[in-house]
GROMACS .gro file of C-alpha atoms in nm:
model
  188
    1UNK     CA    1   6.053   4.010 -23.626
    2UNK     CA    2   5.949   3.647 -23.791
    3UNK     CA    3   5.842   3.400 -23.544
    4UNK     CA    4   6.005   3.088 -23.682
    5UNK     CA    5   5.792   2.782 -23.601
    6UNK     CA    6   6.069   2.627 -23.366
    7UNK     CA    7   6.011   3.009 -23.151
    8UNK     CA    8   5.623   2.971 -23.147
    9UNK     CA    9   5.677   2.656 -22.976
   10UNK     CA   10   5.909   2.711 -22.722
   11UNK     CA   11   5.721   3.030 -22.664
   12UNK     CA   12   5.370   2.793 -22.630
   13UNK     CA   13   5.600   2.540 -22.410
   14UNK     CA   14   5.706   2.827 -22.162
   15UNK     CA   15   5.334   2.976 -22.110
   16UNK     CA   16   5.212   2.612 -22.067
   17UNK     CA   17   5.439   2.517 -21.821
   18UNK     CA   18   5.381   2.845 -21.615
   19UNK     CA   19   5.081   2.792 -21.562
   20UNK     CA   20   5.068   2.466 -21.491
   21UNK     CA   21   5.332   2.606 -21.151
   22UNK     CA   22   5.016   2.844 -21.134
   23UNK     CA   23   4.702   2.843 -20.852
   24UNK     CA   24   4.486   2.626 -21.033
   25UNK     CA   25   4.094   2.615 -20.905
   26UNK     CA   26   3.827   2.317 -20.975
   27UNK     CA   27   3.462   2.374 -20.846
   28UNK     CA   28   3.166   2.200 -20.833
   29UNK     CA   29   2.851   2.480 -20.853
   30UNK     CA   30   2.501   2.514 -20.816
   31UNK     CA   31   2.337   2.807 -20.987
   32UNK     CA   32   1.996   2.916 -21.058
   33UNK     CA   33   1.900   3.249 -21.269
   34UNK     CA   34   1.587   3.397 -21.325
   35UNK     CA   35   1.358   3.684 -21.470
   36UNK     CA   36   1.022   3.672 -21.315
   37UNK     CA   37   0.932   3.369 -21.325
   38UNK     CA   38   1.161   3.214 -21.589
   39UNK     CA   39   1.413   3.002 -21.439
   40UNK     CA   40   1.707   2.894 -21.544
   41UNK     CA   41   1.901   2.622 -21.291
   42UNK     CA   42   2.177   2.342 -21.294
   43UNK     CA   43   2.478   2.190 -21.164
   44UNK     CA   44   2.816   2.218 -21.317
   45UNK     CA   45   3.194   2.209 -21.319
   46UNK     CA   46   3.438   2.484 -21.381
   47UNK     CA   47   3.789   2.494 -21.374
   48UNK     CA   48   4.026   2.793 -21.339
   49UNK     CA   49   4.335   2.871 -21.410
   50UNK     CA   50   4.538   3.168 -21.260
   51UNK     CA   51   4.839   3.319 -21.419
   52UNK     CA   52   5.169   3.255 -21.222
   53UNK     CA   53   5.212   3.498 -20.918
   54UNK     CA   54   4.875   3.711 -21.004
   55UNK     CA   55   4.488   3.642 -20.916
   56UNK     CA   56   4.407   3.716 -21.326
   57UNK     CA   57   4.336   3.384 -21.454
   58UNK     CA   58   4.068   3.214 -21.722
   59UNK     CA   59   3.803   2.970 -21.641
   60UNK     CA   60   3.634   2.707 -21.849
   61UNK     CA   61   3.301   2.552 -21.777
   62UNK     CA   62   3.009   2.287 -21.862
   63UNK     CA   63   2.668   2.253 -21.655
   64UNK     CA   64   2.327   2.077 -21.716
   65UNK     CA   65   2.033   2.248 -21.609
   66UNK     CA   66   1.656   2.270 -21.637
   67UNK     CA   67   1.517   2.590 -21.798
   68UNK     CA   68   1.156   2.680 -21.767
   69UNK     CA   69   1.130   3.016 -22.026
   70UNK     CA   70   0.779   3.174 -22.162
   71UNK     CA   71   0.781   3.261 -22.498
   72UNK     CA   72   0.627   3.570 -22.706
   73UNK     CA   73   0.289   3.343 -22.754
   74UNK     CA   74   0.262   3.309 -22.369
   75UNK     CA   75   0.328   2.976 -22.353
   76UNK     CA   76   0.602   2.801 -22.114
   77UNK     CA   77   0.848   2.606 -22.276
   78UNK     CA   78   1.098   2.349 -22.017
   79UNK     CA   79   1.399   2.191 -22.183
   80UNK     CA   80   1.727   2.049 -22.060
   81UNK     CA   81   2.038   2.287 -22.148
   82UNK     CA   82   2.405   2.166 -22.153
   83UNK     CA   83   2.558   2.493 -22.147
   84UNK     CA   84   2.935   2.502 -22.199
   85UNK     CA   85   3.180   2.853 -22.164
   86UNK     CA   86   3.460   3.085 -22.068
   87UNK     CA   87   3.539   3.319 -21.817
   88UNK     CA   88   3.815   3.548 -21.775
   89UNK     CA   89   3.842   3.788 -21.431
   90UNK     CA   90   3.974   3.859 -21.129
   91UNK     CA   91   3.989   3.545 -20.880
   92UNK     CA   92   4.131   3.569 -20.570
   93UNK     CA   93   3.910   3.630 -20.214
   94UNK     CA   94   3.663   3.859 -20.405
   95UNK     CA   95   3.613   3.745 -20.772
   96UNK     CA   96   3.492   3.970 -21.117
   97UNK     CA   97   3.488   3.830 -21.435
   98UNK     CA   98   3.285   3.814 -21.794
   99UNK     CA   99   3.175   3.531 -21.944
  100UNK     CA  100   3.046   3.393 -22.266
  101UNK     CA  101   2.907   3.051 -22.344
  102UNK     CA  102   2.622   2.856 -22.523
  103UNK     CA  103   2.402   2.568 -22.507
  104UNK     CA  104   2.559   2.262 -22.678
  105UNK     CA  105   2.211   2.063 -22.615
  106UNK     CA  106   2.058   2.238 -22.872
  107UNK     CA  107   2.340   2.230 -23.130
  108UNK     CA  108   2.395   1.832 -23.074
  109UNK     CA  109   2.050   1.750 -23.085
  110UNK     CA  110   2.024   1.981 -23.413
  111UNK     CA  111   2.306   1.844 -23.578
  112UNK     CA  112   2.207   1.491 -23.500
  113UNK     CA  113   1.887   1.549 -23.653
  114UNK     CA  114   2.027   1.694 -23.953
  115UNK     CA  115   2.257   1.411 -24.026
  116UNK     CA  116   2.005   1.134 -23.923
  117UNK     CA  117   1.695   1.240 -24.094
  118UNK     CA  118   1.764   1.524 -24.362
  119UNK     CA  119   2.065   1.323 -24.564
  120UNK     CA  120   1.781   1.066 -24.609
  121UNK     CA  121   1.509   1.288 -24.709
  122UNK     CA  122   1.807   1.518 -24.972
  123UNK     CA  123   1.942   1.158 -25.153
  124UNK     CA  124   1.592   1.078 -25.195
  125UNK     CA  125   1.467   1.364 -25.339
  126UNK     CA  126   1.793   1.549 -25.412
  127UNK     CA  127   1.669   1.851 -25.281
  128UNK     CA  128   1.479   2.007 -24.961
  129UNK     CA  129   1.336   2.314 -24.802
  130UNK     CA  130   1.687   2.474 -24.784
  131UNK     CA  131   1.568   2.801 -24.626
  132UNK     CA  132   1.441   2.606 -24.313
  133UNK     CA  133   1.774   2.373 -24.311
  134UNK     CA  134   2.026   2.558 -24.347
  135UNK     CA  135   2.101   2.767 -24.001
  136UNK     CA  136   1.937   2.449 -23.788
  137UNK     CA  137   2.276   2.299 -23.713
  138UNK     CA  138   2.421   2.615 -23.600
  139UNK     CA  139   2.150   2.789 -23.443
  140UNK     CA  140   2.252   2.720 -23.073
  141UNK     CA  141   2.132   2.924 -22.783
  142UNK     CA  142   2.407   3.202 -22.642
  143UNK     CA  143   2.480   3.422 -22.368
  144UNK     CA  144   2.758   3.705 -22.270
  145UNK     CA  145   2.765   3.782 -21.889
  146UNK     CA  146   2.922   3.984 -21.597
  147UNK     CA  147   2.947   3.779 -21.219
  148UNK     CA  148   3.126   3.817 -20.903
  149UNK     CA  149   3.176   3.663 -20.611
  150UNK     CA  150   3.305   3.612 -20.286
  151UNK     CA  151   3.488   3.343 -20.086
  152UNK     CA  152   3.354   3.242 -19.767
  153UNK     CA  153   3.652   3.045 -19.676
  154UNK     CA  154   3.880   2.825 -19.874
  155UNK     CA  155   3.630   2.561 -20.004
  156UNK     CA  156   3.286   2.787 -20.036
  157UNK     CA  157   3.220   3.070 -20.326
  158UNK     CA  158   2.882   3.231 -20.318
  159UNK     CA  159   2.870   3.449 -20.658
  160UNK     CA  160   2.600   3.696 -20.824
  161UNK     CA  161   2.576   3.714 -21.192
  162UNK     CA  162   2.360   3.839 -21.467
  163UNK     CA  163   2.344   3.754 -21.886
  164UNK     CA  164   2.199   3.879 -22.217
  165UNK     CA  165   2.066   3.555 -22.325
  166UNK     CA  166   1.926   3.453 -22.680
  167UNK     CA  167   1.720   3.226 -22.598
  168UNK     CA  168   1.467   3.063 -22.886
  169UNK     CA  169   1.358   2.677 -23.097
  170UNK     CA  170   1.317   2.657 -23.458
  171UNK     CA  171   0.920   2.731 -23.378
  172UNK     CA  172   0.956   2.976 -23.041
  173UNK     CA  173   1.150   3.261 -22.910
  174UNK     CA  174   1.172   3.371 -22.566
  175UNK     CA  175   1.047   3.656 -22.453
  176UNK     CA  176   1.338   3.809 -22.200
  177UNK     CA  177   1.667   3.866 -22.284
  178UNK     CA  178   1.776   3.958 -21.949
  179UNK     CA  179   1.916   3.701 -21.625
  180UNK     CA  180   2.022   3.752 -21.303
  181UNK     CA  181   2.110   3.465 -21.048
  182UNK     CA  182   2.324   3.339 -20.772
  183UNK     CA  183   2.563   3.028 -20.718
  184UNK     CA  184   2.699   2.866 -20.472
  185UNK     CA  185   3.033   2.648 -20.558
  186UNK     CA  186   3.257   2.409 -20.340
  187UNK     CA  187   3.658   2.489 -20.460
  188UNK     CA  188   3.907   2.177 -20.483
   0.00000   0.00000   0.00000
């Protein structure tokens, strides 16, 4: 069977307007994460969104934070992060989920370079180091993750979590992979 376009978007229409009749969640989180003495903390929003008469739902969310990572040199690296993602779980009184997201920071500030100072430097010369160049805009830090969590009452979530996170610079990579931290977010 052909989904005509007029079907696709009554069929969009329908699933939009159940869940908007859903249990819809906004928090405001702390978080911190860590392996040995790498830290990774912040503050963010995150908004979930359950489907009608179930406790399976999606979340979306954005934090900044303040990372302090060694790298495979030894050497401790701080940055600012603004780390946007997904969820999708299991939210109700006890909450399990997996995640994904990445650190927009890095891709901003990379493609702001790019276009500011590289454009200049390629119509002068018409050409530039291409290998260095050409992943800089896209090379953005990631992660994947598991959590869960636990409400405390209605308004208080205390949640566990741990990533795989790629974490490196243009000049540095860090040396751990591997997060685990806690958060503790106020529900709306």
């Amino acid at each position: 069977m052909k989904l005509r376009p007029i079907n696709l978007s009554a069929l969009c229409l329908l699933l939009i307007s159940n869940m908007t009749l859903a249990a819809n969640q906004t928090r405001v989180y702390l978080s911190t994460e860590s392996h040995n003495q790498q830290t990774i903390s912040g503050l963010g929003v995150q908004y979930i969104a359950l489907a009608p008469r179930s406790e399976l739902g999606v979340g979306l969310f954005s934090s900044l934070n303040h990372a302090t990572i060694n790298d495979l040199q030894g050497d401790t690296q701080q940055f600012a992060q603004w780390e946007i993602g997904g969820k999708l779980g299991y939210f109700d009184v006890f909450e399990l989920y997996a995640e994904i997201g990445m650190d927009m920071s890095e891709g901003m500030g990379n493609l702001a370079y790019v276009s500011l100072f590289e454009q200049d430097e390629y119509d002068e010369h018409n050409s530039f180091e291409q290998d260095r160049h050409d992943d800089l805009p896209f090379n953005v830090d990631g992660f994947v993750g598991i959590g869960t969590g636990i409400s405390i009452n209605q308004f208080i979530t205390i949640g566990a979590f741990a990533r795989y996170r790629q974490i490196d610079s243009e000049h540095w990579q860090s040396d751990n992979q591997l997060y685990g931290g806690l958060s503790l977010s106020v529900v709306f």
